[in-house]
mmCIF file of C-alpha atoms in Angstrom:
data_model
loop_
_atom_site.group_PDB
_atom_site.id
_atom_site.type_symbol
_atom_site.label_atom_id
_atom_site.label_comp_id
_atom_site.label_asym_id
_atom_site.label_seq_id
_atom_site.Cartn_x
_atom_site.Cartn_y
_atom_site.Cartn_z
ATOM 1 C CA MET A 284 -17.075 -4.732 7.082
ATOM 2 C CA ALA A 285 -16.857 -4.447 10.864
ATOM 3 C CA VAL A 286 -13.530 -3.206 12.258
ATOM 4 C CA ILE A 287 -12.848 -4.048 15.910
ATOM 5 C CA TYR A 288 -9.991 -2.176 17.556
ATOM 6 C CA ASP A 289 -10.574 -3.346 21.131
ATOM 7 C CA LEU A 290 -11.168 -7.043 21.876
ATOM 8 C CA GLU A 291 -12.789 -6.096 25.185
ATOM 9 C CA LYS A 292 -15.645 -4.571 23.202
ATOM 10 C CA LEU A 293 -16.392 -7.869 21.479
ATOM 11 C CA GLU A 294 -19.464 -8.890 23.490
ATOM 12 C CA LYS A 295 -19.718 -12.442 22.163
ATOM 13 C CA PRO A 296 -17.796 -14.763 19.823
ATOM 14 C CA LEU A 297 -18.324 -14.488 16.088
ATOM 15 C CA LYS A 298 -20.488 -16.962 14.190
ATOM 16 C CA ASN A 299 -18.254 -19.897 13.219
ATOM 17 C CA PRO A 300 -15.336 -17.601 12.371
ATOM 18 C CA VAL A 301 -12.636 -18.633 9.930
ATOM 19 C CA LEU A 302 -9.659 -16.457 10.833
ATOM 20 C CA THR A 303 -6.279 -15.537 9.417
ATOM 21 C CA ILE A 304 -3.634 -13.564 11.314
ATOM 22 C CA GLY A 305 -0.850 -11.320 10.039
ATOM 23 C CA ASN A 306 0.415 -7.827 9.332
ATOM 24 C CA PHE A 307 -0.861 -7.927 5.732
ATOM 25 C CA ASP A 308 1.230 -4.922 4.752
ATOM 26 C CA GLY A 309 0.578 -4.239 1.090
ATOM 27 C CA VAL A 310 -2.400 -6.625 0.873
ATOM 28 C CA HIS A 311 -0.555 -8.319 -1.984
ATOM 29 C CA ARG A 312 -1.587 -11.342 -4.036
ATOM 30 C CA GLY A 313 -0.308 -13.741 -1.383
ATOM 31 C CA HIS A 314 -2.566 -12.110 1.195
ATOM 32 C CA LEU A 315 -5.472 -12.132 -1.253
ATOM 33 C CA ALA A 316 -5.018 -15.883 -1.713
ATOM 34 C CA LEU A 317 -5.300 -16.309 2.067
ATOM 35 C CA PHE A 318 -8.469 -14.224 2.085
ATOM 36 C CA GLU A 319 -9.989 -16.300 -0.709
ATOM 37 C CA LEU A 320 -9.387 -19.463 1.287
ATOM 38 C CA ILE A 321 -10.947 -18.104 4.488
ATOM 39 C CA LYS A 322 -13.979 -16.948 2.505
ATOM 40 C CA GLU A 323 -14.267 -20.386 0.894
ATOM 41 C CA ARG A 324 -14.028 -22.134 4.260
ATOM 42 C CA ALA A 325 -16.477 -19.696 5.879
ATOM 43 C CA ARG A 326 -19.042 -20.454 3.170
ATOM 44 C CA ALA A 327 -18.516 -24.174 3.723
ATOM 45 C CA ILE A 328 -19.322 -23.999 7.456
ATOM 46 C CA GLY A 329 -21.800 -21.121 7.430
ATOM 47 C CA GLY A 330 -19.375 -18.831 9.195
ATOM 48 C CA GLN A 331 -17.731 -15.422 8.980
ATOM 49 C CA PRO A 332 -14.400 -14.705 7.244
ATOM 50 C CA ALA A 333 -12.264 -12.678 9.655
ATOM 51 C CA VAL A 334 -8.792 -11.136 9.656
ATOM 52 C CA MET A 335 -6.603 -10.152 12.592
ATOM 53 C CA THR A 336 -3.957 -7.515 11.940
ATOM 54 C CA PHE A 337 -1.949 -5.081 14.045
ATOM 55 C CA GLU A 338 -1.305 -1.364 14.422
ATOM 56 C CA PRO A 339 1.476 -0.323 14.428
ATOM 57 C CA HIS A 340 3.654 -2.914 12.706
ATOM 58 C CA PRO A 341 5.127 -5.092 15.516
ATOM 59 C CA LEU A 342 8.729 -4.301 14.509
ATOM 60 C CA LYS A 343 8.079 -0.601 15.072
ATOM 61 C CA VAL A 344 7.344 -1.477 18.712
ATOM 62 C CA MET A 345 9.863 -4.231 19.331
ATOM 63 C CA ALA A 346 12.741 -2.642 17.384
ATOM 64 C CA PRO A 347 12.060 1.119 17.243
ATOM 65 C CA GLY A 348 13.740 2.750 14.262
ATOM 66 C CA ASN A 349 14.190 -0.590 12.489
ATOM 67 C CA GLY A 350 10.636 -1.207 11.333
ATOM 68 C CA PRO A 351 10.011 -1.545 7.609
ATOM 69 C CA ALA A 352 8.641 1.255 5.440
ATOM 70 C CA LEU A 353 4.981 0.344 5.184
ATOM 71 C CA ILE A 354 3.611 -0.417 1.721
ATOM 72 C CA THR A 355 0.123 0.555 2.873
ATOM 73 C CA PRO A 356 -0.803 2.803 5.813
ATOM 74 C CA THR A 357 -3.408 1.255 8.104
ATOM 75 C CA ALA A 358 -6.388 3.111 6.613
ATOM 76 C CA LYS A 359 -5.478 1.945 3.102
ATOM 77 C CA LYS A 360 -4.803 -1.585 4.311
ATOM 78 C CA LEU A 361 -8.249 -1.805 5.909
ATOM 79 C CA LYS A 362 -9.872 -0.474 2.748
ATOM 80 C CA LEU A 363 -8.155 -3.128 0.630
ATOM 81 C CA ILE A 364 -9.140 -5.881 3.075
ATOM 82 C CA GLU A 365 -12.743 -4.701 2.893
ATOM 83 C CA GLU A 366 -12.602 -4.720 -0.909
ATOM 84 C CA ALA A 367 -11.386 -8.327 -0.696
ATOM 85 C CA GLY A 368 -14.733 -9.299 0.853
ATOM 86 C CA ILE A 369 -13.828 -9.848 4.512
ATOM 87 C CA ASP A 370 -16.643 -9.567 7.079
ATOM 88 C CA VAL A 371 -14.692 -8.675 10.236
ATOM 89 C CA VAL A 372 -11.236 -7.222 10.880
ATOM 90 C CA PHE A 373 -9.591 -7.170 14.288
ATOM 91 C CA CYS A 374 -7.119 -4.276 14.117
ATOM 92 C CA ILE A 375 -5.279 -4.884 17.373
ATOM 93 C CA PRO A 376 -3.114 -2.185 19.010
ATOM 94 C CA PHE A 377 0.321 -3.778 19.182
ATOM 95 C CA THR A 378 2.046 -2.957 22.465
ATOM 96 C CA LYS A 379 4.855 -4.539 24.477
ATOM 97 C CA GLU A 380 2.182 -5.813 26.851
ATOM 98 C CA PHE A 381 0.376 -7.539 23.981
ATOM 99 C CA ALA A 382 3.708 -8.920 22.739
ATOM 100 C CA SER A 383 4.303 -10.534 26.149
ATOM 101 C CA ILE A 384 1.336 -12.908 25.791
ATOM 102 C CA HIS A 385 2.589 -16.471 25.495
ATOM 103 C CA ALA A 386 1.450 -18.337 22.407
ATOM 104 C CA PRO A 387 -0.725 -20.970 24.188
ATOM 105 C CA ASP A 388 -2.486 -18.207 26.159
ATOM 106 C CA PHE A 389 -3.065 -16.222 22.964
ATOM 107 C CA VAL A 390 -4.736 -19.231 21.354
ATOM 108 C CA GLU A 391 -6.901 -20.118 24.344
ATOM 109 C CA ARG A 392 -7.867 -16.680 25.681
ATOM 110 C CA ILE A 393 -8.148 -14.677 22.471
ATOM 111 C CA LEU A 394 -8.661 -16.978 19.500
ATOM 112 C CA VAL A 395 -10.833 -19.638 21.126
ATOM 113 C CA LYS A 396 -12.668 -18.055 24.067
ATOM 114 C CA LYS A 397 -12.943 -14.463 22.848
ATOM 115 C CA ILE A 398 -13.341 -14.835 19.080
ATOM 116 C CA GLY A 399 -14.636 -18.412 18.996
ATOM 117 C CA VAL A 400 -12.428 -19.497 16.101
ATOM 118 C CA LYS A 401 -13.562 -22.628 14.236
ATOM 119 C CA GLU A 402 -10.897 -22.685 11.522
ATOM 120 C CA LEU A 403 -7.539 -20.939 11.132
ATOM 121 C CA VAL A 404 -5.786 -20.212 7.852
ATOM 122 C CA VAL A 405 -2.116 -19.320 8.293
ATOM 123 C CA GLY A 406 0.893 -18.793 6.083
ATOM 124 C CA TYR A 407 3.724 -21.294 5.846
ATOM 125 C CA ASP A 408 5.978 -19.029 7.955
ATOM 126 C CA CYS A 409 3.464 -18.340 10.737
ATOM 127 C CA ALA A 410 4.983 -17.275 14.079
ATOM 128 C CA PHE A 411 3.239 -15.550 16.975
ATOM 129 C CA GLY A 412 3.212 -14.937 20.709
ATOM 130 C CA PHE A 413 5.983 -14.036 23.150
ATOM 131 C CA ARG A 414 9.329 -14.123 21.337
ATOM 132 C CA ARG A 415 7.525 -15.680 18.350
ATOM 133 C CA GLU A 416 7.353 -18.997 20.228
ATOM 134 C CA GLY A 417 4.092 -19.990 18.549
ATOM 135 C CA ASN A 418 4.206 -21.830 15.238
ATOM 136 C CA ILE A 419 2.155 -24.123 13.005
ATOM 137 C CA GLU A 420 3.042 -27.193 15.066
ATOM 138 C CA LEU A 421 1.716 -25.558 18.233
ATOM 139 C CA LEU A 422 -1.488 -24.466 16.490
ATOM 140 C CA LYS A 423 -2.113 -28.023 15.296
ATOM 141 C CA GLU A 424 -1.322 -29.450 18.729
ATOM 142 C CA LEU A 425 -3.758 -27.092 20.456
ATOM 143 C CA SER A 426 -6.427 -27.650 17.779
ATOM 144 C CA GLU A 427 -7.053 -31.133 19.193
ATOM 145 C CA ARG A 428 -7.768 -29.648 22.603
ATOM 146 C CA PHE A 429 -9.832 -26.667 21.475
ATOM 147 C CA HIS A 430 -11.552 -28.229 18.454
ATOM 148 C CA TYR A 431 -10.587 -25.954 15.572
ATOM 149 C CA VAL A 432 -9.103 -26.781 12.179
ATOM 150 C CA VAL A 433 -5.784 -25.436 10.854
ATOM 151 C CA HIS A 434 -5.111 -24.808 7.142
ATOM 152 C CA VAL A 435 -1.608 -23.857 5.985
ATOM 153 C CA MET A 436 -1.007 -21.853 2.793
ATOM 154 C CA LYS A 437 2.084 -22.767 0.818
ATOM 155 C CA PRO A 438 4.361 -19.990 -0.483
ATOM 156 C CA ILE A 439 3.238 -18.359 -3.727
ATOM 157 C CA HIS A 440 5.710 -17.447 -6.476
ATOM 158 C CA ILE A 441 5.164 -15.320 -9.562
ATOM 159 C CA ASP A 442 7.864 -15.516 -12.241
ATOM 160 C CA HIS A 443 10.127 -17.265 -9.693
ATOM 161 C CA THR A 444 9.734 -14.385 -7.197
ATOM 162 C CA LEU A 445 8.279 -15.098 -3.754
ATOM 163 C CA VAL A 446 5.137 -13.037 -3.217
ATOM 164 C CA SER A 447 5.837 -11.265 0.069
ATOM 165 C CA SER A 448 5.822 -7.785 1.548
ATOM 166 C CA THR A 449 9.627 -7.899 1.644
ATOM 167 C CA SER A 450 9.763 -8.663 -2.095
ATOM 168 C CA VAL A 451 7.364 -5.812 -2.871
ATOM 169 C CA ARG A 452 9.392 -3.319 -0.811
ATOM 170 C CA LYS A 453 12.606 -4.346 -2.542
ATOM 171 C CA LEU A 454 11.120 -3.958 -6.027
ATOM 172 C CA VAL A 455 9.583 -0.558 -5.250
ATOM 173 C CA GLN A 456 12.809 0.720 -3.697
ATOM 174 C CA GLU A 457 14.674 -0.435 -6.815
ATOM 175 C CA GLY A 458 12.207 1.462 -9.006
ATOM 176 C CA ASN A 459 10.967 -1.764 -10.601
ATOM 177 C CA LEU A 460 7.288 -0.847 -10.526
ATOM 178 C CA SER A 461 6.135 -3.275 -13.236
ATOM 179 C CA GLU A 462 7.435 -6.265 -11.262
ATOM 180 C CA ALA A 463 6.021 -4.860 -8.016
ATOM 181 C CA LYS A 464 2.635 -4.633 -9.727
ATOM 182 C CA LYS A 465 2.731 -8.349 -10.511
ATOM 183 C CA LEU A 466 3.071 -9.143 -6.804
ATOM 184 C CA LEU A 467 0.621 -6.509 -5.576
ATOM 185 C CA GLY A 468 -2.023 -7.075 -8.219
ATOM 186 C CA ARG A 469 -2.249 -3.288 -8.641
ATOM 187 C CA ASN A 470 0.059 -0.317 -9.156
ATOM 188 C CA HIS A 471 2.066 0.889 -6.185
ATOM 189 C CA GLU A 472 0.654 4.187 -5.009
ATOM 190 C CA ILE A 473 1.409 7.003 -2.612
ATOM 191 C CA SER A 474 -0.822 9.739 -1.247
ATOM 192 C CA GLY A 475 -0.032 13.130 0.171
ATOM 193 C CA VAL A 476 -1.229 16.635 0.845
ATOM 194 C CA VAL A 477 -0.194 19.226 -1.753
ATOM 195 C CA VAL A 478 1.947 21.936 -0.176
ATOM 196 C CA THR A 479 3.466 25.159 -1.476
ATOM 197 C CA GLY A 480 6.828 24.457 -3.091
ATOM 198 C CA LYS A 481 9.666 26.711 -4.259
ATOM 199 C CA ASN A 482 7.653 27.904 -7.273
ATOM 200 C CA ARG A 483 10.301 26.722 -9.744
ATOM 201 C CA GLY A 484 8.188 24.371 -11.854
ATOM 202 C CA GLY A 485 5.848 26.876 -13.438
ATOM 203 C CA ARG A 486 7.877 30.055 -13.014
ATOM 204 C CA LEU A 487 11.271 28.834 -14.241
ATOM 205 C CA LEU A 488 10.552 25.689 -16.225
ATOM 206 C CA GLY A 489 7.056 26.146 -17.574
ATOM 207 C CA PHE A 490 5.892 22.866 -16.001
ATOM 208 C CA PRO A 491 4.035 23.511 -12.713
ATOM 209 C CA THR A 492 4.219 20.734 -10.136
ATOM 210 C CA ALA A 493 2.191 19.547 -7.155
ATOM 211 C CA ASN A 494 4.583 19.091 -4.232
ATOM 212 C CA LEU A 495 3.535 16.373 -1.803
ATOM 213 C CA HIS A 496 3.763 16.142 1.967
ATOM 214 C CA LEU A 497 3.573 12.359 2.073
ATOM 215 C CA ILE A 498 1.169 10.151 3.994
ATOM 216 C CA ASP A 499 2.815 6.931 2.792
ATOM 217 C CA GLU A 500 6.201 5.562 3.843
ATOM 218 C CA LEU A 501 7.359 3.409 0.932
ATOM 219 C CA ILE A 502 8.717 5.720 -1.764
ATOM 220 C CA PRO A 503 10.122 4.435 -5.073
ATOM 221 C CA LYS A 504 13.754 4.913 -6.012
ATOM 222 C CA GLN A 505 14.823 8.430 -6.985
ATOM 223 C CA GLY A 506 14.009 9.209 -10.583
ATOM 224 C CA VAL A 507 11.282 10.261 -12.989
ATOM 225 C CA TYR A 508 8.097 8.220 -13.437
ATOM 226 C CA ALA A 509 5.015 8.061 -15.645
ATOM 227 C CA VAL A 510 2.068 8.162 -13.242
ATOM 228 C CA LYS A 511 -1.700 8.308 -12.908
ATOM 229 C CA VAL A 512 -2.944 11.006 -10.546
ATOM 230 C CA HIS A 513 -6.254 10.859 -8.683
ATOM 231 C CA VAL A 514 -7.776 14.206 -7.724
ATOM 232 C CA ASP A 515 -11.352 14.573 -6.444
ATOM 233 C CA ASN A 516 -12.423 11.209 -7.896
ATOM 234 C CA ARG A 517 -10.966 12.060 -11.315
ATOM 235 C CA THR A 518 -7.887 10.549 -12.926
ATOM 236 C CA TYR A 519 -5.171 12.395 -14.864
ATOM 237 C CA ASN A 520 -1.908 11.450 -16.536
ATOM 238 C CA GLY A 521 1.268 12.862 -15.060
ATOM 239 C CA VAL A 522 5.019 12.790 -14.554
ATOM 240 C CA THR A 523 6.510 12.536 -11.059
ATOM 241 C CA ASN A 524 10.052 13.394 -9.994
ATOM 242 C CA ILE A 525 11.420 11.864 -6.795
ATOM 243 C CA GLY A 526 14.706 13.278 -5.608
ATOM 244 C CA TYR A 527 16.741 16.291 -4.598
ATOM 245 C CA ASN A 528 16.475 18.622 -7.606
ATOM 246 C CA PRO A 529 20.273 18.557 -8.138
ATOM 247 C CA THR A 530 20.181 21.138 -10.941
ATOM 248 C CA PHE A 531 19.187 23.756 -8.361
ATOM 249 C CA GLY A 532 21.706 22.526 -5.760
ATOM 250 C CA ASN A 533 21.396 21.466 -2.100
ATOM 251 C CA GLY A 534 17.751 20.512 -2.368
ATOM 252 C CA GLN A 535 15.766 18.507 0.134
ATOM 253 C CA MET A 536 14.139 15.227 -0.836
ATOM 254 C CA SER A 537 10.840 15.942 -2.588
ATOM 255 C CA VAL A 538 8.074 14.270 -4.557
ATOM 256 C CA GLU A 539 6.786 16.580 -7.302
ATOM 257 C CA THR A 540 4.145 15.750 -9.899
ATOM 258 C CA HIS A 541 3.369 17.606 -13.116
ATOM 259 C CA ILE A 542 -0.243 16.764 -13.997
ATOM 260 C CA LEU A 543 -0.854 16.846 -17.730
ATOM 261 C CA ASP A 544 -3.618 19.081 -19.100
ATOM 262 C CA PHE A 545 -4.407 20.499 -15.670
ATOM 263 C CA SER A 546 -4.353 23.991 -14.173
ATOM 264 C CA GLU A 547 -6.177 23.997 -10.826
ATOM 265 C CA ASP A 548 -4.647 25.126 -7.530
ATOM 266 C CA LEU A 549 -4.307 21.986 -5.391
ATOM 267 C CA VAL A 550 -2.658 23.374 -2.253
ATOM 268 C CA GLY A 551 -4.222 21.709 0.795
ATOM 269 C CA LYS A 552 -5.811 18.857 -1.160
ATOM 270 C CA THR A 553 -4.925 15.192 -0.759
ATOM 271 C CA ILE A 554 -4.060 13.437 -4.019
ATOM 272 C CA GLN A 555 -3.027 9.896 -4.922
ATOM 273 C CA VAL A 556 -0.220 9.039 -7.343
ATOM 274 C CA ASP A 557 -0.095 5.598 -8.987
ATOM 275 C CA PHE A 558 3.338 4.677 -10.355
ATOM 276 C CA ILE A 559 3.187 3.079 -13.792
ATOM 277 C CA GLU A 560 6.732 3.050 -15.190
ATOM 278 C CA ARG A 561 10.150 4.504 -14.414
ATOM 279 C CA LEU A 562 11.379 6.819 -17.190
ATOM 280 C CA ARG A 563 14.901 7.729 -16.110
ATOM 281 C CA GLU A 564 17.324 8.566 -13.315
ATOM 282 C CA GLU A 565 17.296 11.982 -11.719
ATOM 283 C CA LYS A 566 20.369 13.893 -12.913
ATOM 284 C CA THR A 567 22.034 17.296 -12.891
ATOM 285 C CA PHE A 568 21.570 19.516 -15.951
ATOM 286 C CA GLN A 569 23.889 22.320 -17.047
ATOM 287 C CA SER A 570 21.108 24.871 -17.433
ATOM 288 C CA ILE A 571 17.450 25.466 -16.709
ATOM 289 C CA LYS A 572 16.733 25.273 -20.441
ATOM 290 C CA GLU A 573 18.396 21.869 -20.693
ATOM 291 C CA LEU A 574 16.263 20.654 -17.775
ATOM 292 C CA ALA A 575 13.075 22.093 -19.316
ATOM 293 C CA ASP A 576 13.870 20.402 -22.637
ATOM 294 C CA GLN A 577 14.299 17.067 -20.845
ATOM 295 C CA ILE A 578 11.003 17.492 -18.976
ATOM 296 C CA ALA A 579 9.264 18.077 -22.308
ATOM 297 C CA LYS A 580 10.751 14.798 -23.563
ATOM 298 C CA ASP A 581 9.655 13.051 -20.342
ATOM 299 C CA ILE A 582 6.089 14.224 -20.928
ATOM 300 C CA ILE A 583 6.076 12.892 -24.484
ATOM 301 C CA GLN A 584 7.388 9.539 -23.282
ATOM 302 C CA ALA A 585 4.843 9.445 -20.449
ATOM 303 C CA ARG A 586 1.986 10.093 -22.866
ATOM 304 C CA GLU A 587 3.190 7.226 -25.062
ATOM 305 C CA ILE A 588 3.092 4.907 -22.038
ATOM 306 C CA LEU A 589 -0.077 6.149 -20.359
ATOM 307 C CA GLU A 590 -2.493 6.976 -23.141
ATOM 308 C CA PRO A 591 -2.555 3.482 -24.731
ATOM 309 C CA GLN A 592 -3.564 2.150 -21.275
ATOM 310 C CA GLU A 593 -6.792 4.121 -21.301
ATOM 311 C CA LYS A 594 -9.759 1.882 -21.984
ATOM 312 C CA PRO A 595 -12.262 2.714 -24.738
ATOM 313 C CA GLY A 596 -14.773 5.165 -23.343
ATOM 314 C CA GLN A 597 -12.574 6.030 -20.353
ATOM 315 C CA ARG A 598 -12.145 9.742 -19.723
ATOM 316 C CA LEU A 599 -9.121 11.347 -18.198
ATOM 317 C CA TYR A 600 -9.944 14.844 -17.106
ATOM 318 C CA GLY A 601 -8.113 18.120 -17.441
ATOM 319 C CA ALA A 602 -8.678 21.392 -15.637
ATOM 320 C CA SER A 603 -12.134 22.067 -14.234
ATOM 321 C CA GLY A 604 -13.374 18.663 -15.364
ATOM 322 C CA GLN A 605 -12.518 19.122 -19.036
ATOM 323 C CA GLU A 606 -11.484 16.026 -20.916
ATOM 324 C CA ALA A 607 -7.721 15.631 -21.208
ATOM 325 C CA GLY A 608 -6.215 17.217 -24.296
ATOM 326 C CA VAL A 609 -8.478 20.271 -24.178
ATOM 327 C CA GLU A 610 -6.401 23.254 -23.154
ATOM 328 C CA ALA A 611 -7.799 25.226 -20.230
ATOM 329 C CA GLU A 612 -7.962 28.980 -20.268
ATOM 330 C CA GLY A 613 -6.004 31.011 -17.762
ATOM 331 C CA ASP A 614 -3.380 28.376 -16.958
ATOM 332 C CA ARG A 615 -2.282 28.760 -13.353
ATOM 333 C CA GLU A 616 0.556 27.189 -11.472
ATOM 334 C CA ILE A 617 -0.024 23.968 -9.591
ATOM 335 C CA ARG A 618 1.885 24.468 -6.396
#
């Protein structure tokens, strides 16, 4: 997939491009339906399926401090778009100058003359250009002048829920990961760099944790979750706590993951955590022992949820590449 960040570097129009435009945060099943249609139309006219998206999210520029928590950082979004089979992505720097382009000028100068668009596929709520003055009616009106075709996707619902980035954010923030998965078509995930924590997990509780300095913005509701953890192209089962560690008092917000059957030092590594199911609320315990006993119960519950999901022949690895369930020698703390 070709990624174009600067339209000035596009030397000539694409070959019969079929284009869709949007933020595509989350690359959810609604977005994937758009991509399938542009691929179908591109095959029909011997053209290239292309996507135009923006960095950063326009609201972060136009309303600083009020932009949404992104479901997918740009790098992840581009990876998912590539996996969807798109040929070309225009990842346009969104600035106030870019936002000042009037909708008719955007269509003529950028879509038609620069990119050479032959067909456009847009969502039912499409709006673009200065003060969002552009809409589907304008696109259809200008299509007669500039000889392109407009296709409009109707809204998609799953179990009576509108498939949208807003819906996904709401479900994740409520801790409803199973419903969010239905809209995303995959588990919600976060990534981060493992940093040195307060050394409580292994030293005090007997359950070492990987403490994350987050890359992602959209964090599930506080609580304890059954998760899958990806480390160095291997996948492990785990339990993640999101919250303030109230038992220890006056804690800062943290994301800590206990990886089952694992003993390697991960400090400095980037790991990915896929959220499978919420186990319980975070709460204050009367003693460290009471907390440790609850964590042991959380691990049992997580195993019951996660292990049946493993496909026949699939291996989840423990320390040093051992298969999960085989205890590693010299257990060390995961910081």
